[in-house]
Coordinates of C-alpha atoms in Angstrom, one line a residue:
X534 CA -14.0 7.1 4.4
X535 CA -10.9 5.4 4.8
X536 CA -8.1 7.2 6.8
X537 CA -4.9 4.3 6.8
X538 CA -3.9 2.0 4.0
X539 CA -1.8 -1.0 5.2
X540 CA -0.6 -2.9 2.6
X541 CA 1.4 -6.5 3.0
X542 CA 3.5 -7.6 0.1
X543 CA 5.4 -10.7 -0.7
X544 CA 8.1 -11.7 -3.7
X545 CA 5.8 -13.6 -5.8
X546 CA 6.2 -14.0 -9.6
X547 CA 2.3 -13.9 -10.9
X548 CA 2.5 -12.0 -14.2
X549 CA 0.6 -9.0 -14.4
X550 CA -1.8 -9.4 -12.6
X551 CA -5.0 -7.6 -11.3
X552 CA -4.0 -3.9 -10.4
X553 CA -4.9 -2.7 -6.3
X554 CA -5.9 1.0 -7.6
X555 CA -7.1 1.6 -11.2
X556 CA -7.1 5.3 -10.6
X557 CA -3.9 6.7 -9.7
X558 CA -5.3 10.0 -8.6
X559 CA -6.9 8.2 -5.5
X560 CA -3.7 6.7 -4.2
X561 CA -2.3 10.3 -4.2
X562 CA -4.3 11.6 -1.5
X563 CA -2.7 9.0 0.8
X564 CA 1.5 9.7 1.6
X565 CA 3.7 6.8 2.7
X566 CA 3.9 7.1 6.6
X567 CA 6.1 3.6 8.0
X568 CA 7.7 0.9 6.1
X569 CA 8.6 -2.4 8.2
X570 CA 10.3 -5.4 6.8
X571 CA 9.5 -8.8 8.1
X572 CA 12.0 -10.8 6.2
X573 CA 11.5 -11.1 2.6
X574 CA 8.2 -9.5 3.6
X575 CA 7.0 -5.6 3.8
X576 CA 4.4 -4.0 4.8
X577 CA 3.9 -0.2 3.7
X578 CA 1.5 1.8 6.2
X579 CA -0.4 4.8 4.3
X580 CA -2.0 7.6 5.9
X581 CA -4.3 10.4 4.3

């Protein structure tokens, strides 16, 4: 069971890519609880 998502992001150009969730229907039980900014950096705390 997982209760917190933290997610760290970072302004790279990489195409398309390989999506995190597949399912968006799983990514909707979780609501977006703190966002903090390091720079050109972010990182996005989920909670359930």
């Amino acid at each position: 069971m997982v209760d917190w998502l933290i997610i760290q992001t970072a302004p790279v150009l990489l195409g398309e890519g390989i999506p995190l969730f597949t399912q968006k229907e799983n990514l909707k039980r979780f609501h977006l609880e703190e966002v903090k900014q390091y720079g050109q950096f972010a990182e996005l705390i989920y909670k359930k």
